[in-house]
């Protein structure tokens, strides 16, 4: 793309940046966001900084930006300032919350409404409270950070929970302040919050915040605080805000700055752009795409796609099994080697053996792991893996993972839509684990549920999935949209 003549939209972005105004740049899928950002950096001799969403993106950016733009993540800045002091604490193995409750002396059993809360449950809620505080821009832990667990149904019951949990969360946060001791497991978001509370100054005359649609309020606060000395540029795609479950939110739409867009996609042609626009309209997104007339693209069945995109990890394992059974060389986007080690640890626990895997080191049985992921918020990242093990068995999972190929040698790559974000393939099929929403309270004459409302978050995930294709898209598991009432939204 660097050899192409800049589009009028890219020229407008460069001109606005040169004027020194704060800027919001809505960059749709495949519209040359990274190229445009490097154009901004090259358009000035000023020193600035690019804030990436993750480490891999930051490393790639260092190879593309000129020397006047430093590239990093917010976490890396926070680690250099504060986090390095806590390196020893971050390297400790996982700890089940029942064990942490014992270490912290949490022994009370509490009944609130119809919910009976044991010490481990109270400890888990307190940890969730600290996590929500770390995601927030708030200076002090308060009642707004205390979650609403299932079974807590009204304000009075939540007030009772706050009275018990908030002091526990405050104790945990105090415990986390000590680099060389303490009982509470230390996470990266803890030192990020500590850094934000110091009101840091990021050196540079301009600041480019990438993937702004997935920014936590704590990072947003740090970014906005730089406005006193630096030009601020937010870049991202509001329609790709798919990490709300991690505390992220789209900070672009509320930022008071000049609003510009990149809407011409170089990735695909008009047919896939039209499909993308269908989901953009359902999601209420502020942008619509135009496809490149120089790229041939179509929506049609694909018998041998280069990528199969799934909604869940369980769906990905199922697709791996199917593709391998059909004799194809298959790759899994992500961490296949780590999954293999985790499956081997699960096999040991199921056999009554202890494991040395750091994620499962403190569990003595597989049943303890199942309980941990079911009830403990700190184990949610392991839940899809445990579900796959329970459904298919360790041996099947290990056999499947052992047969995987590297992506460079694979005929097809299987990925979740989340893991596929930022990537592209010539041909893509959408897997069957994208369910059509239904409304059980509204039925047809035969008694079948009528189509339900498509939630914006689901529409955004579908948009991410369909825009990974360059030339051929097989809607597959999303084909129900063609019969759904919202499948042909009016254009703005």
Short mmCIF file of C-alpha atoms in Angstrom, two decimals:
data_model
loop_
_atom_site.label_atom_id
_atom_site.label_comp_id
_atom_site.label_asym_id
_atom_site.label_seq_id
_atom_site.Cartn_x
_atom_site.Cartn_y
_atom_site.Cartn_z
CA UNK A 1 0.00 0.00 0.00
CA UNK A 2 2.93 2.34 0.53
CA UNK A 3 3.41 2.49 -3.27
CA UNK A 4 -0.18 3.64 -3.85
CA UNK A 5 -1.14 7.26 -4.15
CA UNK A 6 -2.80 8.43 -0.91
CA UNK A 7 -6.57 8.59 -1.02
CA UNK A 8 -8.37 11.91 -0.48
CA UNK A 9 -9.30 10.66 3.00
CA UNK A 10 -5.65 9.98 3.83
CA UNK A 11 -4.64 13.40 2.50
CA UNK A 12 -7.32 15.00 4.68
CA UNK A 13 -6.03 13.15 7.74
CA UNK A 14 -2.47 14.32 7.12
CA UNK A 15 -3.62 17.92 6.59
CA UNK A 16 -5.67 17.90 9.80
CA UNK A 17 -2.73 16.43 11.73
CA UNK A 18 -0.37 19.10 10.40
CA UNK A 19 -2.74 21.79 11.62
CA UNK A 20 -2.17 20.63 15.21
CA UNK A 21 -5.81 19.94 15.98
CA UNK A 22 -6.86 16.99 18.10
CA UNK A 23 -8.18 14.28 15.81
CA UNK A 24 -10.43 11.21 15.80
CA UNK A 25 -9.85 8.90 12.85
CA UNK A 26 -12.47 6.19 12.27
CA UNK A 27 -10.62 3.56 10.24
CA UNK A 28 -12.76 0.76 8.84
CA UNK A 29 -11.53 -2.75 8.13
CA UNK A 30 -8.73 -2.85 5.56
CA UNK A 31 -8.67 0.91 5.01
CA UNK A 32 -4.92 1.36 5.49
CA UNK A 33 -4.90 2.51 9.10
CA UNK A 34 -1.25 1.66 9.76
CA UNK A 35 -0.11 3.24 6.50
CA UNK A 36 -2.06 6.39 7.35
CA UNK A 37 -0.54 6.56 10.83
CA UNK A 38 2.97 6.32 9.40
CA UNK A 39 2.00 9.14 7.01
CA UNK A 40 1.09 11.28 10.02
CA UNK A 41 4.40 10.57 11.71
CA UNK A 42 6.33 11.31 8.52
CA UNK A 43 4.46 14.59 7.98
CA UNK A 44 6.21 16.31 10.90
CA UNK A 45 9.61 16.69 12.50
CA UNK A 46 8.03 16.81 15.93
CA UNK A 47 8.70 14.00 18.39
CA UNK A 48 5.71 11.85 19.28
CA UNK A 49 4.57 8.48 20.57
CA UNK A 50 2.36 5.73 19.23
CA UNK A 51 0.44 3.70 21.85
CA UNK A 52 -0.38 0.19 20.61
CA UNK A 53 -3.05 -2.22 21.83
CA UNK A 54 -0.59 -5.05 22.51
CA UNK A 55 3.11 -5.89 22.44
CA UNK A 56 3.07 -7.57 19.02
CA UNK A 57 1.49 -4.52 17.37
CA UNK A 58 4.02 -2.23 19.06
CA UNK A 59 6.94 -4.34 17.80
CA UNK A 60 5.57 -4.30 14.25
CA UNK A 61 5.03 -0.53 14.44
CA UNK A 62 8.69 0.08 15.35
CA UNK A 63 9.64 -1.31 11.95
CA UNK A 64 7.27 1.03 10.11
CA UNK A 65 7.43 4.40 11.86
CA UNK A 66 10.29 6.83 11.43
CA UNK A 67 12.64 7.58 14.32
CA UNK A 68 10.65 10.58 15.52
CA UNK A 69 7.83 8.30 16.74
CA UNK A 70 8.38 6.03 19.73
CA UNK A 71 6.20 2.90 19.79
CA UNK A 72 5.02 1.10 22.93
CA UNK A 73 2.00 -0.08 24.88
CA UNK A 74 0.59 1.70 27.92
CA UNK A 75 1.51 -1.37 29.96
CA UNK A 76 5.16 -1.18 28.86
CA UNK A 77 5.37 2.46 29.95
CA UNK A 78 3.77 1.55 33.26
CA UNK A 79 6.10 -1.42 33.73
CA UNK A 80 9.20 0.72 33.22
CA UNK A 81 7.92 3.29 35.71
CA UNK A 82 6.42 1.01 38.39
CA UNK A 83 5.71 -2.56 37.30
CA UNK A 84 9.32 -3.79 37.32
CA UNK A 85 9.26 -3.55 41.10
CA UNK A 86 6.57 -6.27 41.19
CA UNK A 87 8.17 -8.71 38.73
CA UNK A 88 8.72 -11.36 41.40
CA UNK A 89 5.08 -11.25 42.50
CA UNK A 90 3.82 -11.57 38.91
CA UNK A 91 5.83 -14.74 38.38
CA UNK A 92 4.02 -16.74 41.06
CA UNK A 93 1.70 -19.62 40.06
CA UNK A 94 -2.10 -19.39 39.96
CA UNK A 95 -3.89 -19.60 43.26
CA UNK A 96 -7.45 -20.81 43.74
CA UNK A 97 -9.58 -18.25 45.55
CA UNK A 98 -10.46 -20.74 48.28
CA UNK A 99 -6.74 -20.79 49.15
CA UNK A 100 -6.47 -17.00 49.00
CA UNK A 101 -9.49 -16.65 51.30
CA UNK A 102 -7.73 -18.85 53.84
CA UNK A 103 -4.50 -16.83 53.58
CA UNK A 104 -6.40 -13.56 54.04
CA UNK A 105 -8.40 -14.92 56.97
CA UNK A 106 -11.78 -14.59 55.24
CA UNK A 107 -13.93 -17.07 57.13
CA UNK A 108 -17.47 -15.65 57.30
CA UNK A 109 -20.49 -17.28 55.65
CA UNK A 110 -23.11 -14.72 54.63
CA UNK A 111 -26.68 -14.97 53.39
CA UNK A 112 -28.00 -12.09 51.26
CA UNK A 113 -31.49 -12.57 49.93
CA UNK A 114 -31.62 -16.07 48.47
CA UNK A 115 -27.85 -16.22 47.93
CA UNK A 116 -25.53 -17.98 50.38
CA UNK A 117 -22.01 -16.62 50.07
CA UNK A 118 -19.10 -18.70 51.30
CA UNK A 119 -15.66 -17.27 52.15
CA UNK A 120 -14.25 -18.18 48.72
CA UNK A 121 -17.20 -16.48 46.99
CA UNK A 122 -16.73 -13.29 49.01
CA UNK A 123 -13.02 -13.38 48.22
CA UNK A 124 -13.78 -13.80 44.51
CA UNK A 125 -16.21 -10.86 44.51
CA UNK A 126 -13.62 -8.74 46.31
CA UNK A 127 -11.04 -9.59 43.63
CA UNK A 128 -13.55 -8.65 40.93
CA UNK A 129 -14.06 -5.35 42.75
CA UNK A 130 -10.32 -4.61 42.63
CA UNK A 131 -10.24 -5.55 38.92
CA UNK A 132 -13.10 -3.18 38.09
CA UNK A 133 -11.33 -0.44 40.03
CA UNK A 134 -8.14 -1.04 38.02
CA UNK A 135 -10.09 -0.77 34.76
CA UNK A 136 -11.70 2.49 35.87
CA UNK A 137 -10.45 6.07 35.92
CA UNK A 138 -11.51 6.48 39.57
CA UNK A 139 -9.00 7.55 42.21
CA UNK A 140 -10.57 5.59 45.06
CA UNK A 141 -12.18 2.17 45.42
CA UNK A 142 -15.90 2.64 45.90
CA UNK A 143 -19.26 0.88 45.80
CA UNK A 144 -19.60 1.33 42.04
CA UNK A 145 -16.79 -1.19 41.55
CA UNK A 146 -18.59 -3.94 43.46
CA UNK A 147 -20.23 -6.26 40.90
CA UNK A 148 -23.78 -7.64 40.96
CA UNK A 149 -23.45 -11.44 41.24
CA UNK A 150 -26.29 -13.66 40.08
CA UNK A 151 -28.86 -13.88 42.84
CA UNK A 152 -28.35 -10.31 44.09
CA UNK A 153 -31.52 -8.73 42.76
CA UNK A 154 -32.07 -5.28 44.27
CA UNK A 155 -30.30 -2.23 45.68
CA UNK A 156 -30.84 -3.26 49.29
CA UNK A 157 -29.15 -6.61 48.73
CA UNK A 158 -26.30 -4.94 46.84
CA UNK A 159 -25.89 -2.48 49.72
CA UNK A 160 -25.43 -5.42 52.08
CA UNK A 161 -22.86 -6.93 49.73
CA UNK A 162 -20.98 -3.64 49.46
CA UNK A 163 -20.77 -3.35 53.24
CA UNK A 164 -19.05 -6.73 53.41
CA UNK A 165 -16.98 -6.79 50.22
CA UNK A 166 -15.63 -3.25 49.95
CA UNK A 167 -13.46 -3.54 53.10
CA UNK A 168 -12.10 -6.86 51.78
CA UNK A 169 -11.28 -5.27 48.42
CA UNK A 170 -9.54 -2.38 50.21
CA UNK A 171 -7.43 -4.89 52.13
CA UNK A 172 -6.50 -6.60 48.86
CA UNK A 173 -5.51 -3.33 47.22
CA UNK A 174 -3.35 -2.46 50.23
CA UNK A 175 -1.74 -5.92 50.00
CA UNK A 176 -0.91 -5.30 46.34
CA UNK A 177 1.13 -2.19 47.13
CA UNK A 178 4.10 -4.14 48.51
CA UNK A 179 6.59 -5.32 45.85
CA UNK A 180 8.44 -7.88 47.96
CA UNK A 181 5.63 -9.49 49.93
CA UNK A 182 1.88 -9.88 49.95
CA UNK A 183 -0.60 -12.69 49.40
CA UNK A 184 -2.88 -11.48 46.58
CA UNK A 185 -1.79 -12.64 43.09
CA UNK A 186 -0.36 -9.64 41.22
CA UNK A 187 -1.50 -8.88 37.66
CA UNK A 188 -0.39 -6.47 34.93
CA UNK A 189 -3.52 -4.34 35.38
CA UNK A 190 -2.49 -3.67 38.98
CA UNK A 191 0.72 -1.81 38.13
CA UNK A 192 -1.03 -0.06 35.23
CA UNK A 193 -3.52 1.40 37.72
CA UNK A 194 -0.75 2.37 40.14
CA UNK A 195 1.01 4.19 37.31
CA UNK A 196 -2.17 5.98 36.25
CA UNK A 197 -2.72 7.20 39.80
CA UNK A 198 0.64 9.03 39.64
CA UNK A 199 -0.78 11.18 36.81
CA UNK A 200 2.18 10.39 34.52
CA UNK A 201 3.39 12.71 31.78
CA UNK A 202 4.15 10.93 28.50
CA UNK A 203 6.89 12.83 26.70
CA UNK A 204 6.14 13.88 23.14
CA UNK A 205 4.53 16.66 21.17
CA UNK A 206 1.83 14.36 19.81
CA UNK A 207 0.29 11.07 20.90
CA UNK A 208 -1.33 8.48 18.62
CA UNK A 209 -3.69 6.08 20.42
CA UNK A 210 -4.33 3.01 18.26
CA UNK A 211 -7.30 0.63 18.66
CA UNK A 212 -8.99 3.39 20.66
CA UNK A 213 -12.31 1.53 20.50
CA UNK A 214 -10.88 -1.08 22.91
CA UNK A 215 -9.40 1.30 25.47
CA UNK A 216 -9.97 0.89 29.20
CA UNK A 217 -11.05 4.04 31.08
CA UNK A 218 -7.78 3.96 33.03
CA UNK A 219 -5.76 4.27 29.79
CA UNK A 220 -8.22 6.82 28.43
CA UNK A 221 -7.59 8.97 31.51
CA UNK A 222 -3.82 8.84 31.06
CA UNK A 223 -4.17 9.64 27.35
CA UNK A 224 -6.51 12.61 27.86
CA UNK A 225 -4.25 14.02 30.59
CA UNK A 226 -1.56 14.51 27.94
CA UNK A 227 -3.74 17.06 26.15
CA UNK A 228 -2.20 19.86 28.19
CA UNK A 229 1.12 19.50 26.33
CA UNK A 230 0.51 17.24 23.30
CA UNK A 231 -1.69 16.92 20.23
CA UNK A 232 -3.99 13.93 20.71
CA UNK A 233 -5.01 11.56 17.90
CA UNK A 234 -7.40 8.65 18.49
CA UNK A 235 -7.44 5.99 15.80
CA UNK A 236 -9.62 2.89 15.53
CA UNK A 237 -12.88 1.37 14.40
CA UNK A 238 -15.87 1.76 16.72
CA UNK A 239 -17.49 -1.24 15.03
CA UNK A 240 -14.61 -3.47 16.16
CA UNK A 241 -15.16 -2.79 19.87
CA UNK A 242 -15.38 -6.45 20.93
CA UNK A 243 -13.54 -6.47 24.28
CA UNK A 244 -16.19 -4.94 26.55
CA UNK A 245 -16.03 -8.04 28.73
CA UNK A 246 -12.47 -7.00 29.63
CA UNK A 247 -13.55 -3.54 30.77
CA UNK A 248 -12.76 -1.88 27.44
CA UNK A 249 -15.05 0.72 25.92
CA UNK A 250 -15.19 2.83 22.79
CA UNK A 251 -13.71 6.20 23.79
CA UNK A 252 -13.70 7.61 20.25
CA UNK A 253 -17.30 8.73 19.89
CA UNK A 254 -17.24 11.01 22.94
CA UNK A 255 -13.86 12.65 22.34
CA UNK A 256 -14.23 16.30 21.38
CA UNK A 257 -11.98 16.60 18.35
CA UNK A 258 -12.10 16.85 14.58
CA UNK A 259 -13.78 13.69 13.26
CA UNK A 260 -12.46 12.11 10.07
CA UNK A 261 -12.82 8.68 8.51
CA UNK A 262 -11.01 6.13 6.38
CA UNK A 263 -13.77 4.29 4.53
CA UNK A 264 -12.10 2.99 1.34
CA UNK A 265 -11.07 -0.62 1.99
CA UNK A 266 -8.05 -1.93 0.10
CA UNK A 267 -8.67 -5.46 1.46
CA UNK A 268 -11.78 -6.45 -0.49
CA UNK A 269 -14.13 -5.42 -3.27
CA UNK A 270 -17.69 -4.06 -3.30
CA UNK A 271 -19.45 -7.38 -2.55
CA UNK A 272 -17.74 -7.94 0.81
CA UNK A 273 -17.98 -4.22 1.58
CA UNK A 274 -21.76 -4.47 1.16
CA UNK A 275 -21.88 -7.39 3.61
CA UNK A 276 -19.76 -5.44 6.07
CA UNK A 277 -22.10 -2.46 5.77
CA UNK A 278 -25.08 -4.65 6.64
CA UNK A 279 -23.52 -5.48 10.01
CA UNK A 280 -22.27 -1.91 10.48
CA UNK A 281 -25.84 -0.66 10.13
CA UNK A 282 -27.16 -3.21 12.63
CA UNK A 283 -24.42 -2.20 15.09
CA UNK A 284 -25.26 1.49 14.67
CA UNK A 285 -21.69 2.23 13.61
CA UNK A 286 -20.69 5.74 12.41
CA UNK A 287 -18.97 4.53 9.24
CA UNK A 288 -19.78 2.66 6.00
CA UNK A 289 -17.20 1.08 3.71
CA UNK A 290 -16.54 1.19 0.00
CA UNK A 291 -14.73 -1.76 -1.53
CA UNK A 292 -11.83 -1.41 -3.92
CA UNK A 293 -12.89 -1.74 -7.56
CA UNK A 294 -9.50 -3.34 -8.22
CA UNK A 295 -10.18 -6.32 -5.90
CA UNK A 296 -12.46 -9.12 -7.05
CA UNK A 297 -14.61 -10.36 -4.17
CA UNK A 298 -17.78 -12.40 -3.86
CA UNK A 299 -20.07 -14.10 -1.37
CA UNK A 300 -20.36 -17.78 -2.23
CA UNK A 301 -19.83 -21.27 -0.84
CA UNK A 302 -16.17 -22.13 -0.27
CA UNK A 303 -15.23 -25.81 -0.27
CA UNK A 304 -11.60 -25.30 0.75
CA UNK A 305 -11.27 -21.97 2.60
CA UNK A 306 -7.92 -20.65 3.74
CA UNK A 307 -9.48 -19.70 7.08
CA UNK A 308 -12.45 -20.85 9.15
CA UNK A 309 -13.58 -18.36 11.78
CA UNK A 310 -15.40 -19.53 14.90
CA UNK A 311 -17.21 -17.75 17.68
CA UNK A 312 -15.86 -19.96 20.49
CA UNK A 313 -12.82 -22.04 21.35
CA UNK A 314 -15.11 -25.06 21.52
CA UNK A 315 -16.22 -24.37 17.97
CA UNK A 316 -12.59 -24.05 16.91
CA UNK A 317 -11.73 -27.48 18.36
CA UNK A 318 -14.74 -28.98 16.55
CA UNK A 319 -13.58 -27.46 13.24
CA UNK A 320 -10.06 -28.76 13.82
CA UNK A 321 -11.47 -32.27 14.29
CA UNK A 322 -13.55 -32.00 11.11
CA UNK A 323 -10.76 -30.63 8.93
CA UNK A 324 -8.26 -33.21 10.14
CA UNK A 325 -10.77 -36.01 9.51
CA UNK A 326 -11.03 -34.76 5.92
CA UNK A 327 -7.26 -35.07 5.51
CA UNK A 328 -6.32 -31.39 5.44
CA UNK A 329 -3.22 -29.77 6.94
CA UNK A 330 -4.65 -27.50 9.64
CA UNK A 331 -3.23 -24.66 11.73
CA UNK A 332 -4.76 -23.05 14.80
CA UNK A 333 -4.32 -19.29 15.08
CA UNK A 334 -2.99 -18.59 18.55
CA UNK A 335 -1.19 -20.72 21.08
CA UNK A 336 -1.39 -24.37 20.09
CA UNK A 337 1.80 -25.29 21.99
CA UNK A 338 0.46 -23.73 25.19
CA UNK A 339 -2.85 -25.57 24.77
CA UNK A 340 -0.95 -28.82 24.37
CA UNK A 341 0.94 -28.32 27.65
CA UNK A 342 -2.28 -27.37 29.39
CA UNK A 343 -4.03 -30.51 28.07
CA UNK A 344 -1.15 -32.66 29.33
CA UNK A 345 -1.53 -31.05 32.76
CA UNK A 346 -5.27 -31.79 32.66
CA UNK A 347 -4.50 -35.43 31.86
CA UNK A 348 -2.23 -35.64 34.92
CA UNK A 349 -4.88 -34.21 37.22
CA UNK A 350 -7.54 -36.54 35.86
CA UNK A 351 -5.19 -39.44 36.58
CA UNK A 352 -4.81 -38.33 40.19
CA UNK A 353 -1.31 -36.90 39.71
CA UNK A 354 -0.06 -33.43 40.56
CA UNK A 355 1.16 -31.27 37.69
CA UNK A 356 4.03 -28.83 37.41
CA UNK A 357 2.19 -26.61 34.92
CA UNK A 358 2.19 -23.17 36.51
CA UNK A 359 -1.49 -22.49 35.70
CA UNK A 360 -2.65 -25.69 37.44
CA UNK A 361 0.15 -26.17 39.96
CA UNK A 362 -1.97 -25.52 43.05
CA UNK A 363 -4.86 -27.85 42.09
CA UNK A 364 -4.86 -31.45 43.30
CA UNK A 365 -7.79 -32.78 41.22
CA UNK A 366 -9.55 -32.02 37.94
CA UNK A 367 -12.73 -31.45 39.94
CA UNK A 368 -11.05 -28.53 41.71
CA UNK A 369 -10.22 -27.01 38.31
CA UNK A 370 -13.82 -27.46 37.12
CA UNK A 371 -15.10 -25.71 40.25
CA UNK A 372 -12.49 -22.98 39.87
CA UNK A 373 -13.52 -22.03 36.31
CA UNK A 374 -17.23 -22.32 37.13
CA UNK A 375 -17.29 -20.05 40.17
CA UNK A 376 -14.04 -18.10 40.25
CA UNK A 377 -13.79 -15.02 38.02
CA UNK A 378 -10.01 -15.37 37.92
CA UNK A 379 -10.46 -18.65 36.07
CA UNK A 380 -12.71 -17.42 33.28
CA UNK A 381 -9.90 -17.51 30.75
CA UNK A 382 -9.62 -21.28 31.34
CA UNK A 383 -13.35 -22.00 31.06
CA UNK A 384 -13.48 -22.65 27.26
CA UNK A 385 -10.51 -25.01 27.55
CA UNK A 386 -12.10 -26.94 30.42
CA UNK A 387 -15.37 -27.19 28.46
CA UNK A 388 -13.51 -28.67 25.48
CA UNK A 389 -11.69 -31.20 27.68
CA UNK A 390 -14.94 -32.25 29.35
CA UNK A 391 -16.79 -32.59 26.03
CA UNK A 392 -14.17 -34.35 23.90
CA UNK A 393 -11.71 -35.82 26.40
CA UNK A 394 -8.02 -35.13 26.90
CA UNK A 395 -6.82 -37.83 24.50
CA UNK A 396 -8.87 -36.48 21.60
CA UNK A 397 -7.71 -32.92 22.25
CA UNK A 398 -4.05 -33.97 22.47
CA UNK A 399 -4.30 -36.08 19.33
CA UNK A 400 -5.89 -33.14 17.53
CA UNK A 401 -3.26 -30.64 18.65
CA UNK A 402 -0.45 -33.05 17.75
CA UNK A 403 -1.63 -33.11 14.15
CA UNK A 404 -1.62 -29.34 13.64
CA UNK A 405 0.67 -27.68 11.13
CA UNK A 406 2.42 -24.33 11.17
CA UNK A 407 0.38 -21.64 9.42
CA UNK A 408 3.04 -21.31 6.74
CA UNK A 409 2.48 -24.95 5.71
CA UNK A 410 -1.23 -25.35 6.46
CA UNK A 411 -4.00 -25.63 3.92
CA UNK A 412 -6.48 -24.01 6.31
CA UNK A 413 -6.21 -21.92 9.48
CA UNK A 414 -8.88 -22.24 12.16
CA UNK A 415 -9.35 -19.23 14.44
CA UNK A 416 -11.82 -17.55 16.73
CA UNK A 417 -13.15 -14.22 15.47
CA UNK A 418 -11.45 -12.52 18.41
CA UNK A 419 -8.06 -14.02 17.54
CA UNK A 420 -8.56 -13.15 13.86
CA UNK A 421 -8.89 -9.43 14.52
CA UNK A 422 -6.31 -7.52 12.49
CA UNK A 423 -5.71 -10.43 10.09
CA UNK A 424 -6.88 -11.31 6.56
CA UNK A 425 -7.12 -14.34 4.25
CA UNK A 426 -8.04 -14.74 0.56
CA UNK A 427 -10.99 -17.05 1.32
CA UNK A 428 -12.94 -17.33 4.59
CA UNK A 429 -15.78 -19.50 5.82
CA UNK A 430 -17.79 -18.57 8.92
CA UNK A 431 -18.24 -21.56 11.24
CA UNK A 432 -21.60 -22.83 12.47
CA UNK A 433 -21.30 -21.64 16.09
CA UNK A 434 -22.70 -18.15 15.41
CA UNK A 435 -26.31 -18.72 16.58
CA UNK A 436 -29.28 -16.80 15.25
CA UNK A 437 -30.96 -14.87 18.06
CA UNK A 438 -34.56 -15.83 18.76
CA UNK A 439 -37.37 -14.51 20.91
CA UNK A 440 -39.04 -17.38 22.86
CA UNK A 441 -41.88 -15.07 23.88
CA UNK A 442 -42.80 -14.39 20.25
CA UNK A 443 -43.57 -17.52 18.21
CA UNK A 444 -44.72 -18.36 14.71
CA UNK A 445 -47.92 -20.33 14.00
CA UNK A 446 -46.01 -23.60 14.27
CA UNK A 447 -44.69 -22.69 17.70
CA UNK A 448 -41.10 -21.94 16.64
CA UNK A 449 -39.52 -18.82 18.18
CA UNK A 450 -39.47 -15.72 16.00
CA UNK A 451 -36.12 -14.11 15.18
CA UNK A 452 -34.83 -12.06 18.10
CA UNK A 453 -33.02 -8.75 18.28
CA UNK A 454 -29.40 -8.80 17.14
CA UNK A 455 -27.36 -7.30 19.94
CA UNK A 456 -24.84 -4.63 18.84
CA UNK A 457 -21.97 -6.61 20.38
CA UNK A 458 -22.88 -9.64 18.27
CA UNK A 459 -23.17 -7.47 15.15
CA UNK A 460 -19.71 -6.04 15.82
CA UNK A 461 -18.23 -9.53 16.18
CA UNK A 462 -19.89 -10.59 12.92
CA UNK A 463 -18.47 -7.47 11.23
CA UNK A 464 -14.97 -8.40 12.38
CA UNK A 465 -15.47 -11.95 11.06
CA UNK A 466 -16.80 -11.09 7.59
CA UNK A 467 -14.16 -8.42 6.97
CA UNK A 468 -11.26 -10.89 7.30
CA UNK A 469 -11.95 -12.12 3.75
CA UNK A 470 -10.24 -10.57 0.74
CA UNK A 471 -11.74 -12.35 -2.28
CA UNK A 472 -14.33 -14.95 -1.27
CA UNK A 473 -16.58 -15.06 1.79
CA UNK A 474 -18.76 -18.02 2.74
CA UNK A 475 -21.27 -16.68 5.29
CA UNK A 476 -21.83 -20.20 6.60
CA UNK A 477 -22.98 -19.89 10.21
CA UNK A 478 -24.08 -16.29 9.64
CA UNK A 479 -26.28 -17.10 6.64
CA UNK A 480 -29.36 -16.73 8.81
CA UNK A 481 -28.94 -12.97 8.42
CA UNK A 482 -30.39 -13.25 4.89
CA UNK A 483 -33.81 -14.19 6.36
CA UNK A 484 -33.63 -12.06 9.49
CA UNK A 485 -35.84 -8.92 9.62
CA UNK A 486 -32.75 -6.79 10.29
CA UNK A 487 -30.84 -8.35 7.40
CA UNK A 488 -31.60 -5.51 4.97
CA UNK A 489 -31.24 -2.33 7.00
CA UNK A 490 -31.84 1.00 5.34
CA UNK A 491 -28.74 2.98 4.54
CA UNK A 492 -28.13 6.27 6.42
#
